[in-house]
JSON list of C-alpha atoms in Angstrom, two decimals:
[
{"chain": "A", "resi": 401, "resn": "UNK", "atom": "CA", "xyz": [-20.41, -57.10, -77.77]},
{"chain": "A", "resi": 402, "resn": "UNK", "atom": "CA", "xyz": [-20.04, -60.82, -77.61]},
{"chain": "A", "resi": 403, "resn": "UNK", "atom": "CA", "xyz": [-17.20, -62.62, -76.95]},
{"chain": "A", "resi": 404, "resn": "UNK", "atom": "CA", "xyz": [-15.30, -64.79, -78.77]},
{"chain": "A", "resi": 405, "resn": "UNK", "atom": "CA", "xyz": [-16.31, -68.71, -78.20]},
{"chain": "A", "resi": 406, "resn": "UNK", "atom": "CA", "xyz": [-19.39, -67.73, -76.87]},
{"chain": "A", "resi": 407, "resn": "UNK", "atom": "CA", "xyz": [-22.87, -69.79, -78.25]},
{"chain": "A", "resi": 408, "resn": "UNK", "atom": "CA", "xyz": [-25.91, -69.29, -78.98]},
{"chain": "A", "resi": 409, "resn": "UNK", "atom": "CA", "xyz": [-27.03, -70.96, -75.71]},
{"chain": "A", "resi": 410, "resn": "UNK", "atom": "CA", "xyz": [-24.93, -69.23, -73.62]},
{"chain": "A", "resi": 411, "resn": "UNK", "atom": "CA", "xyz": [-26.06, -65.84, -74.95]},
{"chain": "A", "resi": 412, "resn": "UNK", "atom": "CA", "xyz": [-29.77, -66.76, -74.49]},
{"chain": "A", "resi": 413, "resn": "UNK", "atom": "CA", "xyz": [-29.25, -67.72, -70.92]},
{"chain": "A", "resi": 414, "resn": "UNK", "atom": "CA", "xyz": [-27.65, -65.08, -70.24]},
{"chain": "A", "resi": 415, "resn": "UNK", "atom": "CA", "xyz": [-30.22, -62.88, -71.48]},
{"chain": "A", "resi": 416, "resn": "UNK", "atom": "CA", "xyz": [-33.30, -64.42, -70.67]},
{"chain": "A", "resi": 417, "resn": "UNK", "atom": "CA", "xyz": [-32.64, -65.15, -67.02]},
{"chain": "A", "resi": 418, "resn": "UNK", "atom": "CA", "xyz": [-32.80, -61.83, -65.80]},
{"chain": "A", "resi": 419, "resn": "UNK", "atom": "CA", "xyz": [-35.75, -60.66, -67.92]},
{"chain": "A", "resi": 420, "resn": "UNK", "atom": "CA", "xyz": [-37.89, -64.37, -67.13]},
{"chain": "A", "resi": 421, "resn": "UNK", "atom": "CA", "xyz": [-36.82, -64.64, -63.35]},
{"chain": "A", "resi": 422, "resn": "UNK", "atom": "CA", "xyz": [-39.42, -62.45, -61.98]},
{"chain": "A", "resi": 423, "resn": "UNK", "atom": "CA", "xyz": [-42.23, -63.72, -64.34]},
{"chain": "A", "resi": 424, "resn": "UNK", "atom": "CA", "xyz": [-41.74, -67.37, -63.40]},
{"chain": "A", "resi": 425, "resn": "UNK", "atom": "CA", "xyz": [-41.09, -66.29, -59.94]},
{"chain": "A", "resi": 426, "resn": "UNK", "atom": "CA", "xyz": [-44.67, -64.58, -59.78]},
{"chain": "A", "resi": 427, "resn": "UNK", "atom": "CA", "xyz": [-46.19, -67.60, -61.52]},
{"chain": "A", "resi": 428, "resn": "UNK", "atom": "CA", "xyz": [-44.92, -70.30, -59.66]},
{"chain": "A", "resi": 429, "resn": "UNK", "atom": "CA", "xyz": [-44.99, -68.44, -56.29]},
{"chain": "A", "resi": 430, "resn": "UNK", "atom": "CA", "xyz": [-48.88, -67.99, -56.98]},
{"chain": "A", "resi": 431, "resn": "UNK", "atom": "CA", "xyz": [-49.35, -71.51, -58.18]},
{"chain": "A", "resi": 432, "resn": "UNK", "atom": "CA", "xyz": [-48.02, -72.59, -55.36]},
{"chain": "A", "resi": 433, "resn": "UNK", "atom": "CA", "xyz": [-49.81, -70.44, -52.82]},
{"chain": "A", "resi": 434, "resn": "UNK", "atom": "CA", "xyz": [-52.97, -71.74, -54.68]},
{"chain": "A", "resi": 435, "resn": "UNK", "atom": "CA", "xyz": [-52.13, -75.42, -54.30]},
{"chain": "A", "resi": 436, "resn": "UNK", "atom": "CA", "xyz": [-51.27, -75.69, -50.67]},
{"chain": "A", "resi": 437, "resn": "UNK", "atom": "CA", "xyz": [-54.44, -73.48, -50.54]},
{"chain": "A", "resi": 438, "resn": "UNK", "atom": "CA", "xyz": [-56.11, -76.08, -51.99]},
{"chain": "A", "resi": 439, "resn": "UNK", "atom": "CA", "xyz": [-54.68, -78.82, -49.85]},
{"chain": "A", "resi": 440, "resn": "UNK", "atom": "CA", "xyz": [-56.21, -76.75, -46.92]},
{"chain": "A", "resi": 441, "resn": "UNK", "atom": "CA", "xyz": [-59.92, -77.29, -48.52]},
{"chain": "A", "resi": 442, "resn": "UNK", "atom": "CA", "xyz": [-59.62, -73.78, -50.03]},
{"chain": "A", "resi": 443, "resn": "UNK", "atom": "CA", "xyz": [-60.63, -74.48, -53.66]},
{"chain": "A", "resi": 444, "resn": "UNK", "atom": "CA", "xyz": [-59.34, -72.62, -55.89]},
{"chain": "A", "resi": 445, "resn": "UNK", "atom": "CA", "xyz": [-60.19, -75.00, -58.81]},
{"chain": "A", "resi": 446, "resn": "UNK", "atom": "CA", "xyz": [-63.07, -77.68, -59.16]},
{"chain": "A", "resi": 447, "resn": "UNK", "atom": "CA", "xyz": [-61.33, -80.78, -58.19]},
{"chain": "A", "resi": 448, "resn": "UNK", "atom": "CA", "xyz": [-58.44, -81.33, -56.00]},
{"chain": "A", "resi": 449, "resn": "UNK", "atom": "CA", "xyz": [-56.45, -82.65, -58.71]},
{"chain": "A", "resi": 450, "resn": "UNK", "atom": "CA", "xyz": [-56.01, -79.54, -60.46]},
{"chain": "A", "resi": 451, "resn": "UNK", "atom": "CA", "xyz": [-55.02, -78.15, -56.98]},
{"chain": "A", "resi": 452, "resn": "UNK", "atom": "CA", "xyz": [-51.95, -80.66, -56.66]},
{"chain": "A", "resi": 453, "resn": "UNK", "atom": "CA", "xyz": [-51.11, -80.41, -60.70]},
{"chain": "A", "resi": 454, "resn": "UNK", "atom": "CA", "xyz": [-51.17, -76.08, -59.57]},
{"chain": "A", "resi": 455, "resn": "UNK", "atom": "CA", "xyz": [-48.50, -76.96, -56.75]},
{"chain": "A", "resi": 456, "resn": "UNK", "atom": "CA", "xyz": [-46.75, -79.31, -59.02]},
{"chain": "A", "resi": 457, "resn": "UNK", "atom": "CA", "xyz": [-46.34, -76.73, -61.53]},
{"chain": "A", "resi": 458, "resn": "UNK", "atom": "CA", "xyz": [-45.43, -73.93, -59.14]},
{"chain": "A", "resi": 459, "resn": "UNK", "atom": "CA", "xyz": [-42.65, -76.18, -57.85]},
{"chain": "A", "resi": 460, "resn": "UNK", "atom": "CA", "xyz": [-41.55, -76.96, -61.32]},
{"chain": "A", "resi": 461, "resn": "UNK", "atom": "CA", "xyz": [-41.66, -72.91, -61.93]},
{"chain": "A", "resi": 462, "resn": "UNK", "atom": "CA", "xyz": [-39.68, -72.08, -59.12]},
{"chain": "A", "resi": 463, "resn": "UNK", "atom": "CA", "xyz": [-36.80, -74.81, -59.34]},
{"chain": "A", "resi": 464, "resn": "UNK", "atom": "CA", "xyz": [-36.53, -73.41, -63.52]},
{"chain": "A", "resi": 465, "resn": "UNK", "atom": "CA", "xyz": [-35.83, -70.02, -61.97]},
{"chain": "A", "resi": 466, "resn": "UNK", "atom": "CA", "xyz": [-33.38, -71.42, -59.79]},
{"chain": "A", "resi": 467, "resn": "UNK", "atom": "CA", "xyz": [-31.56, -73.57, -62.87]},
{"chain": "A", "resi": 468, "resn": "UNK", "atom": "CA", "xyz": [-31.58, -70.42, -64.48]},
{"chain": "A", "resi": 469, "resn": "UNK", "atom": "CA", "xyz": [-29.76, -68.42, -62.11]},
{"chain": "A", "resi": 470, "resn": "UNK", "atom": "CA", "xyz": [-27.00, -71.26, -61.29]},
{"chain": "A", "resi": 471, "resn": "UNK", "atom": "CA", "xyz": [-26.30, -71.84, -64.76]},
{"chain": "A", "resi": 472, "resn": "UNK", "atom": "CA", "xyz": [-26.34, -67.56, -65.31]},
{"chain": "A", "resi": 473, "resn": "UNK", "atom": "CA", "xyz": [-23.72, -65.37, -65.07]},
{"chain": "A", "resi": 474, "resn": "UNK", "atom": "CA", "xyz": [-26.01, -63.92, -62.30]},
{"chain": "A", "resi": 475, "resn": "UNK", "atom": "CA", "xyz": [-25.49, -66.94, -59.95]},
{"chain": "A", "resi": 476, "resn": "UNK", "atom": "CA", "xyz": [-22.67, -65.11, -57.89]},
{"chain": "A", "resi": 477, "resn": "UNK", "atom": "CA", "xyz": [-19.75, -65.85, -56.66]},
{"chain": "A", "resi": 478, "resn": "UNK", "atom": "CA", "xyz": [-19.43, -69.68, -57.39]},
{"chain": "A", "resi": 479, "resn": "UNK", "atom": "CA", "xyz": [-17.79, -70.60, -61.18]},
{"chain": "A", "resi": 480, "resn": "UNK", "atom": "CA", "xyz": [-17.07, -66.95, -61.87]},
{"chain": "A", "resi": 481, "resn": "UNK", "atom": "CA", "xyz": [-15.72, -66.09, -58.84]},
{"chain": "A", "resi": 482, "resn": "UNK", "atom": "CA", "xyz": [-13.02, -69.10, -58.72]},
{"chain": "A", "resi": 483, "resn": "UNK", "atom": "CA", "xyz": [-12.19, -67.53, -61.97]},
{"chain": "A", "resi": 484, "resn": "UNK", "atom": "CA", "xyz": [-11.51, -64.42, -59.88]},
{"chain": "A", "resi": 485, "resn": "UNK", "atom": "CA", "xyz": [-9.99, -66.17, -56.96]},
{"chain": "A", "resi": 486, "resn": "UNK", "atom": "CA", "xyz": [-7.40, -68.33, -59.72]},
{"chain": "A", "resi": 487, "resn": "UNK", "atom": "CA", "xyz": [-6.71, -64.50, -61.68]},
{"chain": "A", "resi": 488, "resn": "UNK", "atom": "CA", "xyz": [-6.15, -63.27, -58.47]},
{"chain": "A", "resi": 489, "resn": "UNK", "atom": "CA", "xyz": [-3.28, -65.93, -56.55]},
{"chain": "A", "resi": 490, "resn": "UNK", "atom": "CA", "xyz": [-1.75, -65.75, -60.01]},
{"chain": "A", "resi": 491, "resn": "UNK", "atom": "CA", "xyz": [-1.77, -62.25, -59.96]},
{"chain": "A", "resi": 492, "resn": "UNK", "atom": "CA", "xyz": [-0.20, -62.51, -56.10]},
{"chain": "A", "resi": 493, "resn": "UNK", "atom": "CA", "xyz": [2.54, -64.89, -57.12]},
{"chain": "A", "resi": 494, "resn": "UNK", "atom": "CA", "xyz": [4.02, -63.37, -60.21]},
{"chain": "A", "resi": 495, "resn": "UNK", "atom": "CA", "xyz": [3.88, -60.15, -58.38]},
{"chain": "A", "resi": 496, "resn": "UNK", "atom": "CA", "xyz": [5.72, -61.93, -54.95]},
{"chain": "A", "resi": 497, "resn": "UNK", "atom": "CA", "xyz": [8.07, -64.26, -57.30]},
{"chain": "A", "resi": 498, "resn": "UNK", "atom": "CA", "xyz": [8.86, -62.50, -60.43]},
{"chain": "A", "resi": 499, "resn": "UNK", "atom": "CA", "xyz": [11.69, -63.56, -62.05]},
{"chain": "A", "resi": 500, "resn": "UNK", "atom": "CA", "xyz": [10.50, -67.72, -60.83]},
{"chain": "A", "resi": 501, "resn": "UNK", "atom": "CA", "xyz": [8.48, -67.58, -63.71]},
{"chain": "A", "resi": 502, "resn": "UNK", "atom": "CA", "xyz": [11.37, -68.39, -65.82]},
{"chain": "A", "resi": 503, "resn": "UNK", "atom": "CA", "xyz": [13.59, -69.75, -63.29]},
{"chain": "A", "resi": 504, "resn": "UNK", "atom": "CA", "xyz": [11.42, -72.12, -61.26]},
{"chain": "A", "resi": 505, "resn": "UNK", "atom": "CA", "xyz": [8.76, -72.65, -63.23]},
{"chain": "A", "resi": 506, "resn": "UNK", "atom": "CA", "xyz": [7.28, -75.87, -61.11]},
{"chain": "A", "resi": 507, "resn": "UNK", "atom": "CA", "xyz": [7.68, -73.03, -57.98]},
{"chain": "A", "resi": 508, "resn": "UNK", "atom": "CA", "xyz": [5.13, -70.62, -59.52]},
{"chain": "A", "resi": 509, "resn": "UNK", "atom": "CA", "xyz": [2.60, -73.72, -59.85]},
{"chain": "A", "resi": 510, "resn": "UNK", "atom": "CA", "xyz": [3.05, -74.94, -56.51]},
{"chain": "A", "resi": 511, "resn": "UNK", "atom": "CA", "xyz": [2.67, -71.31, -55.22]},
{"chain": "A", "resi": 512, "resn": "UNK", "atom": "CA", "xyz": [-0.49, -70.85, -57.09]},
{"chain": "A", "resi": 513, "resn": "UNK", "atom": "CA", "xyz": [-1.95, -74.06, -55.86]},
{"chain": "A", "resi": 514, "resn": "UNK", "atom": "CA", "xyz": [-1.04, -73.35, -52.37]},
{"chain": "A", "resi": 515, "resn": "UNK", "atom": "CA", "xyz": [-2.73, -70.06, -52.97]},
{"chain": "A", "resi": 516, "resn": "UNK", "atom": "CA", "xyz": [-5.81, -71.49, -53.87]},
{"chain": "A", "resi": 517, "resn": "UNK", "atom": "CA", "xyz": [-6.03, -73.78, -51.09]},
{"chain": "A", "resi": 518, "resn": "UNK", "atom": "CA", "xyz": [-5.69, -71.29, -48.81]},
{"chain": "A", "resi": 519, "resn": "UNK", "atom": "CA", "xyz": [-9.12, -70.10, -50.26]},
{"chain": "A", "resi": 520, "resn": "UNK", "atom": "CA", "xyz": [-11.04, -73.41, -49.90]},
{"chain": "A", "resi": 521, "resn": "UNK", "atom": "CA", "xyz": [-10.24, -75.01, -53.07]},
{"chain": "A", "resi": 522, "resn": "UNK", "atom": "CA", "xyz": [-9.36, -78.57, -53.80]},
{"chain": "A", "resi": 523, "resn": "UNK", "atom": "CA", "xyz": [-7.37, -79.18, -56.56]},
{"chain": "A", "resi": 524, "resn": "UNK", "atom": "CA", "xyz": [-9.04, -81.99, -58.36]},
{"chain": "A", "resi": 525, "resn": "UNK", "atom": "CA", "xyz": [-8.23, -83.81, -62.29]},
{"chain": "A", "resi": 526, "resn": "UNK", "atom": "CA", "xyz": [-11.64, -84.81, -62.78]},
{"chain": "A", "resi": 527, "resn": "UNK", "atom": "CA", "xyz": [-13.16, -82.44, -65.34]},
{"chain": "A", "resi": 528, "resn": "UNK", "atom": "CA", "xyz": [-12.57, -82.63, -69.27]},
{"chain": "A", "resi": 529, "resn": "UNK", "atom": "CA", "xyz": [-10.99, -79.40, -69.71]},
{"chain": "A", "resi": 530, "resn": "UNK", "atom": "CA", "xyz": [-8.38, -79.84, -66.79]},
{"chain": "A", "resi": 531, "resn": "UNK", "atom": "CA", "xyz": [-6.98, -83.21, -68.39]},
{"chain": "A", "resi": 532, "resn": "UNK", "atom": "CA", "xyz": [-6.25, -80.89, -71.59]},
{"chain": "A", "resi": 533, "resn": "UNK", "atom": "CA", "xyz": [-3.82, -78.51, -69.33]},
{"chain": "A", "resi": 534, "resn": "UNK", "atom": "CA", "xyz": [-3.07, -79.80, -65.71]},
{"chain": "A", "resi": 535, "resn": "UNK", "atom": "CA", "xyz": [-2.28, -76.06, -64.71]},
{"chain": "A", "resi": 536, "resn": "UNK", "atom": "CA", "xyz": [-2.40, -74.37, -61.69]},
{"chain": "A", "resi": 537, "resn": "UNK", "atom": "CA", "xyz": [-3.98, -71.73, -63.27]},
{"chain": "A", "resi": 538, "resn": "UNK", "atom": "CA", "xyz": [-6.62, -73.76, -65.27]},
{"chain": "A", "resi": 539, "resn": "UNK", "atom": "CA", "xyz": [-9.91, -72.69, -63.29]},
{"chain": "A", "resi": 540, "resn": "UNK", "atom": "CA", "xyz": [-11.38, -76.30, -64.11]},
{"chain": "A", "resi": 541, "resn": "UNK", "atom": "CA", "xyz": [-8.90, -77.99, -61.65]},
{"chain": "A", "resi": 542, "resn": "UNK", "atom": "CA", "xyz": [-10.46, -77.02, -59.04]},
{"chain": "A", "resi": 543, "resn": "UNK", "atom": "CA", "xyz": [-13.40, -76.95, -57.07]},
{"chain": "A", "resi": 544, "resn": "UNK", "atom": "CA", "xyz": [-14.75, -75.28, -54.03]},
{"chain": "A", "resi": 545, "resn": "UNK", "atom": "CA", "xyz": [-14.65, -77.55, -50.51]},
{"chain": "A", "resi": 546, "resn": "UNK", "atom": "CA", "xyz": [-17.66, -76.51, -49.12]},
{"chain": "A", "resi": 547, "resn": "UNK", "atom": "CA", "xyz": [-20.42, -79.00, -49.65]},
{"chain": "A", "resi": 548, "resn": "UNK", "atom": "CA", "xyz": [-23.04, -76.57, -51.13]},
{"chain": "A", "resi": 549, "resn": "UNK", "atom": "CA", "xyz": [-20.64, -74.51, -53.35]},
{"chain": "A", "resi": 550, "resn": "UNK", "atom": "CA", "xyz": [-18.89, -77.59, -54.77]},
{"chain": "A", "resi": 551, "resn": "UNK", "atom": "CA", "xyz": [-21.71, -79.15, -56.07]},
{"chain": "A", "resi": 552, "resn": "UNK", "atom": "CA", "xyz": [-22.83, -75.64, -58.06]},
{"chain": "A", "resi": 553, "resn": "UNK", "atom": "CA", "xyz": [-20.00, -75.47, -59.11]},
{"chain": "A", "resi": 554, "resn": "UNK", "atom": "CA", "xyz": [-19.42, -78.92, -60.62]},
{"chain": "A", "resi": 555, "resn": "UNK", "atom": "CA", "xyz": [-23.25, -78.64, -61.94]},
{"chain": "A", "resi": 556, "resn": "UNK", "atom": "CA", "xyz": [-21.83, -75.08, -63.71]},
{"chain": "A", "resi": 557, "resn": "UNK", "atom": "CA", "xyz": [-18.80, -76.68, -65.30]},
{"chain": "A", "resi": 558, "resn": "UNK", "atom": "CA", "xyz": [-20.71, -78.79, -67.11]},
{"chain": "A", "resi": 559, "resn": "UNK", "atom": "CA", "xyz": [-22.28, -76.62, -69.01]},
{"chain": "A", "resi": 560, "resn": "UNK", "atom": "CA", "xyz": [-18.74, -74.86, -69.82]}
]
């Protein structure tokens, strides 16, 4: 069933990264055994050009695998999980502060914020889609703190 909003791009991805991961694993994991082979004087090909273009293009391989996997639905925990993690402290705050919602409405945002900075997130206005709706529940307003995670997750967004 596909979702509503969903493209064309986002469907292929979806589908092709699990079914293309091991194939261009294999390849480029082989191409690149064979280059550094052939940096070692153990020629594979006839000149030691087409050794460093094998490497090259087992590198190149490898590194589309990876793209494929961090721009997936398969990549983990990173953009779908702060999805989770922003479902989740507005769950916990509705559910601790119920009638706030209509009360103390600015309450219920700082709440949720608080929430998510509890879980390592900075809140942040720099994305497209948070300018649109500066909500505490708007999973673009945030990103992760840790160095590694933040910068998968700000290469994911874009693509959102």
């Amino acid at each position: 069933m596909v979702k509503c909003g969903t493209s064309l791009e986002d469907m292929m991805n979806e589908g092709i990264a699990p079914f293309l991961s091991p194939i261009t694993l294999f390849l480029g994991g082989g191409l690149l055994a064979i280059g550094l082979l052939s940096l070692l004087d153990l020629h594979f090909f006839k000149t030691k050009t087409q050794g460093k273009v094998a490497l090259a293009l087992g590198l190149v391989f490898i590194l589309a695998t990876e793209a494929m996997f961090v721009t997936s639905g398969a990549s983990g925990r990173y953009f779908e999980g702060m999805k989770m993690d922003v479902t989740d402290c507005e769950y916990q705050v509705e559910r601790d502060f119920p009638l706030e919602r209509r009360a103390q409405p600015v309450l219920i945002e700082q709440k949720i914020k608080a929430c998510m900075d509890t879980l390592g997130y900075d809140w942040t206005e720099s994305h497209k889609h948070c300018l649109e709706a500066r909500l505490s529940t708007n999973v673009f307003c945030y990103l992760p703190r840790a160095t590694m995670q933040r910068s998968i997750v700000a290469f994911q967004m874009r693509f959102e």
